Amino acid sequence: MQSSNSSAHGILLVLGAAMLWGTTGTAQSFAPTDLSPYWVGALRLVVAGAFFVALCGLVGRSDPARRPLDLTRLLVCALCMATYNLTFFAGLQRTGVGFGTAVALGSSPIWAGLLQAVLLRRWPVGLWWLGTTIGVVGGFVMGLGKPGDWQVSWLGIGLCLLAGLTYGAYAVLSQTLVRQAGVARVNAWVFGSAALLSLPLAAVLGGEPQLSPRGLGVVLYLGLVATGIAYLLFSSGLRTVSAATSVALSKFEPITAFVLSILIVGEAPTWLAVTGLALVLCGLWLVVHSEMRQDRHG
């Protein structure tokens, strides 16, 4: 029973992270148009890295017995996070937000499931694959509700698939790290290193940053809330929930974005979007049920 409660608590943490990620699109809609998305991605990593460094300084004092870190795995996780930010924003520019998000978020749990099977020798069960497939289909159906947001670009699709791969790889590789060395310490290294990798690329691809007070506010929100606090919740959930399930549960992100688009932006939902929403919810329920059942049976 205690193990089942831990798994349920981890699932709630990951869902909380997904809800915060779902606010990203709405927050970015308030960003000035002259602020390059590459700079938005890089600067939010800087803010998130500073957040975790400060958090590490606070919690590190109460943890005198620090375990050594796997620096190779840390650097790979940082490279995955930096690549995810770069390819995700670049892919969205070429495919549209709806289609690009559906490809990136739809492919990420599939990548995570395959990587978990190969690297951790833990193959997700059939019920998990069923729920993930239904959720992926639901995500695309939700995207079809915004037909004007779709652009067919093979380069954009490839970039979004790479974003999904690197996000899934980050989750699988970082799970062992956060279990051994703690959430704050690991993410301070990962996001700090990812920021250092992303800043030069942002300078090359995004030119000189045009950061107005409103743009700064958007970057601070994205860095502190939609990235820092969100990954604090996500990484904490990884301690008790499988990496593949944690990534699959990130499908709650478009649900949050869907609700915000209605409540804040004032968009009218289409029947396709509502149908996709129902499919995503059904898929999430199956994934959660699969994780809880596996947890009960060890």
mmCIF file of C-alpha atoms in Angstrom:
data_model
loop_
_atom_site.group_PDB
_atom_site.id
_atom_site.type_symbol
_atom_site.label_atom_id
_atom_site.label_comp_id
_atom_site.label_asym_id
_atom_site.label_seq_id
_atom_site.Cartn_x
_atom_site.Cartn_y
_atom_site.Cartn_z
ATOM 1 C CA MET A 1 0.000 0.000 0.000
ATOM 2 C CA GLN A 2 2.847 2.389 0.783
ATOM 3 C CA SER A 3 4.389 1.728 -2.629
ATOM 4 C CA SER A 4 1.045 2.348 -4.325
ATOM 5 C CA ASN A 5 0.644 5.634 -2.454
ATOM 6 C CA SER A 6 4.150 6.696 -3.552
ATOM 7 C CA SER A 7 3.290 5.951 -7.159
ATOM 8 C CA ALA A 8 0.022 7.905 -6.926
ATOM 9 C CA HIS A 9 1.885 10.838 -5.367
ATOM 10 C CA GLY A 10 4.446 10.748 -8.190
ATOM 11 C CA ILE A 11 1.690 10.694 -10.813
ATOM 12 C CA LEU A 12 0.109 13.801 -9.255
ATOM 13 C CA LEU A 13 3.483 15.579 -9.284
ATOM 14 C CA VAL A 14 3.998 14.824 -12.989
ATOM 15 C CA LEU A 15 0.453 15.944 -13.825
ATOM 16 C CA GLY A 16 1.139 19.172 -11.939
ATOM 17 C CA ALA A 17 4.250 19.709 -14.058
ATOM 18 C CA ALA A 18 2.261 19.088 -17.236
ATOM 19 C CA MET A 19 -0.314 21.667 -16.170
ATOM 20 C CA LEU A 20 2.441 24.268 -15.760
ATOM 21 C CA TRP A 21 3.924 23.332 -19.153
ATOM 22 C CA GLY A 22 0.463 23.848 -20.611
ATOM 23 C CA THR A 23 0.659 27.549 -19.719
ATOM 24 C CA THR A 24 3.718 28.044 -21.940
ATOM 25 C CA GLY A 25 1.809 28.798 -25.132
ATOM 26 C CA THR A 26 -0.477 31.316 -23.444
ATOM 27 C CA ALA A 27 2.499 33.012 -21.761
ATOM 28 C CA GLN A 28 4.442 33.182 -25.023
ATOM 29 C CA SER A 29 1.480 34.853 -26.727
ATOM 30 C CA PHE A 30 2.213 37.888 -24.533
ATOM 31 C CA ALA A 31 5.874 38.031 -25.629
ATOM 32 C CA PRO A 32 6.874 40.837 -28.046
ATOM 33 C CA THR A 33 7.120 39.684 -31.654
ATOM 34 C CA ASP A 34 10.679 41.017 -31.961
ATOM 35 C CA LEU A 35 11.970 38.620 -29.290
ATOM 36 C CA SER A 36 13.353 35.564 -31.082
ATOM 37 C CA PRO A 37 11.920 32.202 -29.904
ATOM 38 C CA TYR A 38 15.510 30.927 -29.772
ATOM 39 C CA TRP A 39 16.299 33.566 -27.153
ATOM 40 C CA VAL A 40 13.105 32.716 -25.276
ATOM 41 C CA GLY A 41 14.225 29.085 -25.105
ATOM 42 C CA ALA A 42 17.790 29.916 -24.073
ATOM 43 C CA LEU A 43 16.896 32.558 -21.495
ATOM 44 C CA ARG A 44 14.279 30.392 -19.827
ATOM 45 C CA LEU A 45 17.013 27.777 -19.357
ATOM 46 C CA VAL A 46 19.202 30.458 -17.747
ATOM 47 C CA VAL A 47 16.421 31.428 -15.342
ATOM 48 C CA ALA A 48 15.607 27.791 -14.582
ATOM 49 C CA GLY A 49 19.278 27.026 -13.987
ATOM 50 C CA ALA A 50 19.551 29.950 -11.543
ATOM 51 C CA PHE A 51 16.398 28.715 -9.794
ATOM 52 C CA PHE A 52 17.836 25.242 -9.267
ATOM 53 C CA VAL A 53 21.234 26.582 -8.184
ATOM 54 C CA ALA A 54 19.506 28.687 -5.511
ATOM 55 C CA LEU A 55 17.340 25.742 -4.481
ATOM 56 C CA CYS A 56 20.384 23.491 -4.353
ATOM 57 C CA GLY A 57 22.081 25.972 -2.031
ATOM 58 C CA LEU A 58 19.114 25.837 0.325
ATOM 59 C CA VAL A 59 18.547 22.082 0.454
ATOM 60 C CA GLY A 60 22.215 21.158 0.122
ATOM 61 C CA ARG A 61 22.962 22.370 3.640
ATOM 62 C CA SER A 62 20.724 19.671 5.083
ATOM 63 C CA ASP A 63 22.376 16.934 2.993
ATOM 64 C CA PRO A 64 25.942 16.531 4.288
ATOM 65 C CA ALA A 65 26.451 13.090 2.669
ATOM 66 C CA ARG A 66 26.470 13.943 -1.018
ATOM 67 C CA ARG A 67 26.803 11.112 -3.490
ATOM 68 C CA PRO A 68 29.143 11.547 -6.461
ATOM 69 C CA LEU A 69 27.484 12.541 -9.722
ATOM 70 C CA ASP A 70 27.742 10.694 -13.021
ATOM 71 C CA LEU A 71 29.139 13.628 -15.004
ATOM 72 C CA THR A 72 28.838 11.856 -18.356
ATOM 73 C CA ARG A 73 25.141 11.172 -17.839
ATOM 74 C CA LEU A 74 24.664 14.742 -16.578
ATOM 75 C CA LEU A 75 26.243 16.229 -19.699
ATOM 76 C CA VAL A 76 24.133 14.000 -21.946
ATOM 77 C CA CYS A 77 20.996 15.141 -20.087
ATOM 78 C CA ALA A 78 22.078 18.775 -20.496
ATOM 79 C CA LEU A 79 22.692 18.215 -24.211
ATOM 80 C CA CYS A 80 19.244 16.612 -24.506
ATOM 81 C CA MET A 81 17.588 19.571 -22.769
ATOM 82 C CA ALA A 82 19.424 22.138 -24.908
ATOM 83 C CA THR A 83 18.618 20.194 -28.089
ATOM 84 C CA TYR A 84 14.985 19.831 -27.077
ATOM 85 C CA ASN A 85 14.602 23.595 -26.612
ATOM 86 C CA LEU A 86 16.300 24.404 -29.907
ATOM 87 C CA THR A 87 14.586 21.779 -32.083
ATOM 88 C CA PHE A 88 11.157 22.279 -30.513
ATOM 89 C CA PHE A 89 11.016 26.010 -31.235
ATOM 90 C CA ALA A 90 12.616 25.584 -34.672
ATOM 91 C CA GLY A 91 10.134 22.829 -35.516
ATOM 92 C CA LEU A 92 7.153 24.921 -34.448
ATOM 93 C CA GLN A 93 8.302 27.736 -36.722
ATOM 94 C CA ARG A 94 8.161 25.405 -39.734
ATOM 95 C CA THR A 95 5.082 23.292 -38.946
ATOM 96 C CA GLY A 96 2.833 25.538 -36.867
ATOM 97 C CA VAL A 97 2.229 25.352 -33.139
ATOM 98 C CA GLY A 98 -0.609 22.814 -33.215
ATOM 99 C CA PHE A 99 0.977 20.305 -35.591
ATOM 100 C CA GLY A 100 4.491 20.715 -34.203
ATOM 101 C CA THR A 101 3.358 20.243 -30.612
ATOM 102 C CA ALA A 102 1.347 17.162 -31.592
ATOM 103 C CA VAL A 103 4.410 15.606 -33.283
ATOM 104 C CA ALA A 104 6.869 16.475 -30.506
ATOM 105 C CA LEU A 105 4.638 15.550 -27.543
ATOM 106 C CA GLY A 106 3.078 12.633 -29.409
ATOM 107 C CA SER A 107 6.412 11.029 -30.249
ATOM 108 C CA SER A 108 8.091 11.661 -26.879
ATOM 109 C CA PRO A 109 6.341 8.885 -24.873
ATOM 110 C CA ILE A 110 6.992 6.404 -27.699
ATOM 111 C CA TRP A 111 10.693 7.326 -27.687
ATOM 112 C CA ALA A 112 10.723 7.123 -23.875
ATOM 113 C CA GLY A 113 9.098 3.693 -23.891
ATOM 114 C CA LEU A 114 11.631 2.359 -26.403
ATOM 115 C CA LEU A 115 14.599 3.932 -24.603
ATOM 116 C CA GLN A 116 13.392 2.599 -21.253
ATOM 117 C CA ALA A 117 13.199 -0.895 -22.756
ATOM 118 C CA VAL A 118 16.691 -0.662 -24.300
ATOM 119 C CA LEU A 119 18.591 1.202 -21.565
ATOM 120 C CA LEU A 120 16.770 0.083 -18.401
ATOM 121 C CA ARG A 121 15.562 -3.344 -19.605
ATOM 122 C CA ARG A 122 12.016 -2.405 -18.576
ATOM 123 C CA TRP A 123 9.532 -2.837 -21.420
ATOM 124 C CA PRO A 124 6.191 -1.045 -20.872
ATOM 125 C CA VAL A 125 3.188 -3.395 -20.747
ATOM 126 C CA GLY A 126 0.512 -3.641 -23.433
ATOM 127 C CA LEU A 127 -1.996 -1.500 -21.525
ATOM 128 C CA TRP A 128 0.567 1.328 -21.363
ATOM 129 C CA TRP A 129 1.084 1.170 -25.132
ATOM 130 C CA LEU A 130 -2.674 1.184 -25.720
ATOM 131 C CA GLY A 131 -3.192 4.231 -23.516
ATOM 132 C CA THR A 132 -0.206 6.027 -25.071
ATOM 133 C CA THR A 133 -1.445 5.329 -28.608
ATOM 134 C CA ILE A 134 -4.946 6.619 -27.801
ATOM 135 C CA GLY A 135 -3.422 9.728 -26.216
ATOM 136 C CA VAL A 136 -1.196 10.372 -29.244
ATOM 137 C CA VAL A 137 -4.156 10.031 -31.624
ATOM 138 C CA GLY A 138 -6.164 12.346 -29.389
ATOM 139 C CA GLY A 139 -3.387 14.940 -29.519
ATOM 140 C CA PHE A 140 -3.441 14.963 -33.311
ATOM 141 C CA VAL A 141 -7.237 15.177 -33.375
ATOM 142 C CA MET A 142 -7.055 18.171 -31.027
ATOM 143 C CA GLY A 143 -4.577 19.762 -33.409
ATOM 144 C CA LEU A 144 -6.936 19.171 -36.332
ATOM 145 C CA GLY A 145 -9.341 21.497 -34.552
ATOM 146 C CA LYS A 146 -7.028 24.325 -35.675
ATOM 147 C CA PRO A 147 -6.599 23.609 -39.407
ATOM 148 C CA GLY A 148 -4.994 26.972 -40.133
ATOM 149 C CA ASP A 149 -2.130 26.133 -37.795
ATOM 150 C CA TRP A 150 -0.845 23.171 -39.857
ATOM 151 C CA GLN A 151 2.058 23.415 -42.275
ATOM 152 C CA VAL A 152 3.623 20.370 -43.962
ATOM 153 C CA SER A 153 7.395 20.685 -43.646
ATOM 154 C CA TRP A 154 9.548 17.556 -43.585
ATOM 155 C CA LEU A 155 12.375 19.484 -41.957
ATOM 156 C CA GLY A 156 9.958 20.803 -39.320
ATOM 157 C CA ILE A 157 8.560 17.318 -38.698
ATOM 158 C CA GLY A 158 12.087 15.966 -38.350
ATOM 159 C CA LEU A 159 12.977 18.689 -35.861
ATOM 160 C CA CYS A 160 9.840 17.977 -33.817
ATOM 161 C CA LEU A 161 10.613 14.243 -33.815
ATOM 162 C CA LEU A 162 14.136 15.041 -32.613
ATOM 163 C CA ALA A 163 12.618 17.231 -29.887
ATOM 164 C CA GLY A 164 10.438 14.310 -28.791
ATOM 165 C CA LEU A 165 13.449 11.967 -28.795
ATOM 166 C CA THR A 166 15.646 14.263 -26.706
ATOM 167 C CA TYR A 167 12.841 14.948 -24.220
ATOM 168 C CA GLY A 168 12.221 11.221 -23.809
ATOM 169 C CA ALA A 169 15.964 10.586 -23.463
ATOM 170 C CA TYR A 170 16.252 13.310 -20.812
ATOM 171 C CA ALA A 171 13.509 11.650 -18.749
ATOM 172 C CA VAL A 172 14.986 8.146 -18.981
ATOM 173 C CA LEU A 173 18.582 9.223 -18.288
ATOM 174 C CA SER A 174 17.784 11.683 -15.503
ATOM 175 C CA GLN A 175 15.639 9.224 -13.542
ATOM 176 C CA THR A 176 18.646 7.361 -12.143
ATOM 177 C CA LEU A 177 20.379 10.656 -11.355
ATOM 178 C CA VAL A 178 17.525 12.199 -9.341
ATOM 179 C CA ARG A 179 17.041 8.970 -7.410
ATOM 180 C CA GLN A 180 20.712 8.904 -6.428
ATOM 181 C CA ALA A 181 21.745 12.543 -6.041
ATOM 182 C CA GLY A 182 18.567 14.551 -5.502
ATOM 183 C CA VAL A 183 16.308 16.659 -7.689
ATOM 184 C CA ALA A 184 17.725 20.132 -6.995
ATOM 185 C CA ARG A 185 21.379 19.159 -7.373
ATOM 186 C CA VAL A 186 20.909 17.222 -10.601
ATOM 187 C CA ASN A 187 18.757 19.879 -12.260
ATOM 188 C CA ALA A 188 21.128 22.661 -11.209
ATOM 189 C CA TRP A 189 23.836 20.920 -13.240
ATOM 190 C CA VAL A 190 21.545 19.938 -16.123
ATOM 191 C CA PHE A 191 19.833 23.290 -16.643
ATOM 192 C CA GLY A 192 22.954 25.314 -15.931
ATOM 193 C CA SER A 193 24.918 23.331 -18.516
ATOM 194 C CA ALA A 194 22.007 23.415 -20.988
ATOM 195 C CA ALA A 195 21.873 27.211 -20.661
ATOM 196 C CA LEU A 196 25.600 27.505 -21.428
ATOM 197 C CA LEU A 197 25.105 25.338 -24.513
ATOM 198 C CA SER A 198 22.026 27.249 -25.685
ATOM 199 C CA LEU A 199 23.198 30.857 -25.340
ATOM 200 C CA PRO A 200 25.775 30.781 -28.190
ATOM 201 C CA LEU A 201 23.278 29.023 -30.458
ATOM 202 C CA ALA A 202 20.625 31.621 -29.645
ATOM 203 C CA ALA A 203 23.098 34.377 -30.516
ATOM 204 C CA VAL A 204 23.828 32.761 -33.886
ATOM 205 C CA LEU A 205 20.245 31.836 -34.803
ATOM 206 C CA GLY A 206 18.324 34.619 -33.075
ATOM 207 C CA GLY A 207 20.644 37.607 -33.519
ATOM 208 C CA GLU A 208 20.881 40.291 -30.874
ATOM 209 C CA PRO A 209 18.192 39.854 -28.162
ATOM 210 C CA GLN A 210 15.484 42.525 -28.027
ATOM 211 C CA LEU A 211 14.386 42.264 -24.399
ATOM 212 C CA SER A 212 11.673 44.727 -23.366
ATOM 213 C CA PRO A 213 10.121 44.822 -19.851
ATOM 214 C CA ARG A 214 7.175 42.751 -21.105
ATOM 215 C CA GLY A 215 9.521 40.274 -22.761
ATOM 216 C CA LEU A 216 11.532 40.025 -19.561
ATOM 217 C CA GLY A 217 8.349 39.275 -17.624
ATOM 218 C CA VAL A 218 7.446 36.480 -20.027
ATOM 219 C CA VAL A 219 10.959 34.984 -19.824
ATOM 220 C CA LEU A 220 10.931 35.136 -16.012
ATOM 221 C CA TYR A 221 7.558 33.387 -15.863
ATOM 222 C CA LEU A 222 8.625 30.719 -18.334
ATOM 223 C CA GLY A 223 11.936 30.174 -16.545
ATOM 224 C CA LEU A 224 10.690 30.167 -12.952
ATOM 225 C CA VAL A 225 7.225 28.639 -13.238
ATOM 226 C CA ALA A 226 6.805 26.805 -16.547
ATOM 227 C CA THR A 227 10.359 25.405 -16.420
ATOM 228 C CA GLY A 228 11.894 25.636 -12.928
ATOM 229 C CA ILE A 229 8.920 24.677 -10.756
ATOM 230 C CA ALA A 230 7.525 22.404 -13.485
ATOM 231 C CA TYR A 231 10.728 20.350 -13.723
ATOM 232 C CA LEU A 232 11.026 20.325 -9.947
ATOM 233 C CA LEU A 233 7.642 18.570 -9.882
ATOM 234 C CA PHE A 234 8.458 16.356 -12.869
ATOM 235 C CA SER A 235 11.830 15.216 -11.511
ATOM 236 C CA SER A 236 10.314 14.573 -8.073
ATOM 237 C CA GLY A 237 7.684 12.398 -9.750
ATOM 238 C CA LEU A 238 10.417 10.492 -11.595
ATOM 239 C CA ARG A 239 11.643 9.159 -8.259
ATOM 240 C CA THR A 240 8.559 6.925 -7.950
ATOM 241 C CA VAL A 241 7.036 6.728 -11.464
ATOM 242 C CA SER A 242 8.615 5.082 -14.510
ATOM 243 C CA ALA A 243 10.203 7.412 -17.041
ATOM 244 C CA ALA A 244 7.960 6.188 -19.866
ATOM 245 C CA THR A 245 4.809 6.824 -17.843
ATOM 246 C CA SER A 246 6.066 10.236 -16.715
ATOM 247 C CA VAL A 247 6.581 11.300 -20.327
ATOM 248 C CA ALA A 248 3.210 9.847 -21.368
ATOM 249 C CA LEU A 249 1.503 11.848 -18.607
ATOM 250 C CA SER A 250 2.917 15.027 -20.160
ATOM 251 C CA LYS A 251 0.007 14.664 -22.607
ATOM 252 C CA PHE A 252 -1.924 16.560 -19.928
ATOM 253 C CA GLU A 253 -0.088 19.653 -21.203
ATOM 254 C CA PRO A 254 -2.303 20.159 -24.306
ATOM 255 C CA ILE A 255 -5.370 19.704 -22.119
ATOM 256 C CA THR A 256 -4.268 22.646 -19.982
ATOM 257 C CA ALA A 257 -3.449 24.681 -23.079
ATOM 258 C CA PHE A 258 -6.883 23.829 -24.513
ATOM 259 C CA VAL A 259 -8.683 25.038 -21.386
ATOM 260 C CA LEU A 260 -6.608 28.240 -21.226
ATOM 261 C CA SER A 261 -7.288 28.980 -24.897
ATOM 262 C CA ILE A 262 -10.998 28.980 -24.077
ATOM 263 C CA LEU A 263 -10.905 30.806 -20.735
ATOM 264 C CA ILE A 264 -8.194 33.409 -21.460
ATOM 265 C CA VAL A 265 -7.810 33.708 -25.229
ATOM 266 C CA GLY A 266 -11.549 33.273 -25.862
ATOM 267 C CA GLU A 267 -11.293 30.624 -28.590
ATOM 268 C CA ALA A 268 -14.422 28.635 -29.401
ATOM 269 C CA PRO A 269 -13.760 24.871 -29.200
ATOM 270 C CA THR A 270 -14.568 22.741 -32.253
ATOM 271 C CA TRP A 271 -16.085 19.287 -32.102
ATOM 272 C CA LEU A 272 -12.778 17.827 -33.315
ATOM 273 C CA ALA A 273 -10.913 19.467 -30.444
ATOM 274 C CA VAL A 274 -13.429 18.169 -27.905
ATOM 275 C CA THR A 275 -13.208 14.663 -29.404
ATOM 276 C CA GLY A 276 -9.415 14.803 -29.202
ATOM 277 C CA LEU A 277 -9.638 15.991 -25.611
ATOM 278 C CA ALA A 278 -11.784 12.975 -24.717
ATOM 279 C CA LEU A 279 -9.291 10.612 -26.381
ATOM 280 C CA VAL A 280 -6.339 12.166 -24.535
ATOM 281 C CA LEU A 281 -8.165 11.834 -21.202
ATOM 282 C CA CYS A 282 -9.014 8.200 -21.980
ATOM 283 C CA GLY A 283 -5.392 7.480 -22.887
ATOM 284 C CA LEU A 284 -4.118 9.145 -19.713
ATOM 285 C CA TRP A 285 -6.496 7.070 -17.589
ATOM 286 C CA LEU A 286 -5.196 3.857 -19.164
ATOM 287 C CA VAL A 287 -1.570 4.915 -18.640
ATOM 288 C CA VAL A 288 -2.230 5.749 -14.977
ATOM 289 C CA HIS A 289 -4.106 2.473 -14.499
ATOM 290 C CA SER A 290 -1.203 0.567 -16.065
ATOM 291 C CA GLU A 291 1.365 2.260 -13.800
ATOM 292 C CA MET A 292 -0.693 1.659 -10.637
ATOM 293 C CA ARG A 293 -1.300 -1.981 -11.539
ATOM 294 C CA GLN A 294 2.396 -2.583 -12.212
ATOM 295 C CA ASP A 295 3.225 -0.899 -8.914
ATOM 296 C CA ARG A 296 0.838 -3.158 -6.980
ATOM 297 C CA HIS A 297 2.278 -6.274 -8.596
ATOM 298 C CA GLY A 298 5.872 -5.129 -8.155
#
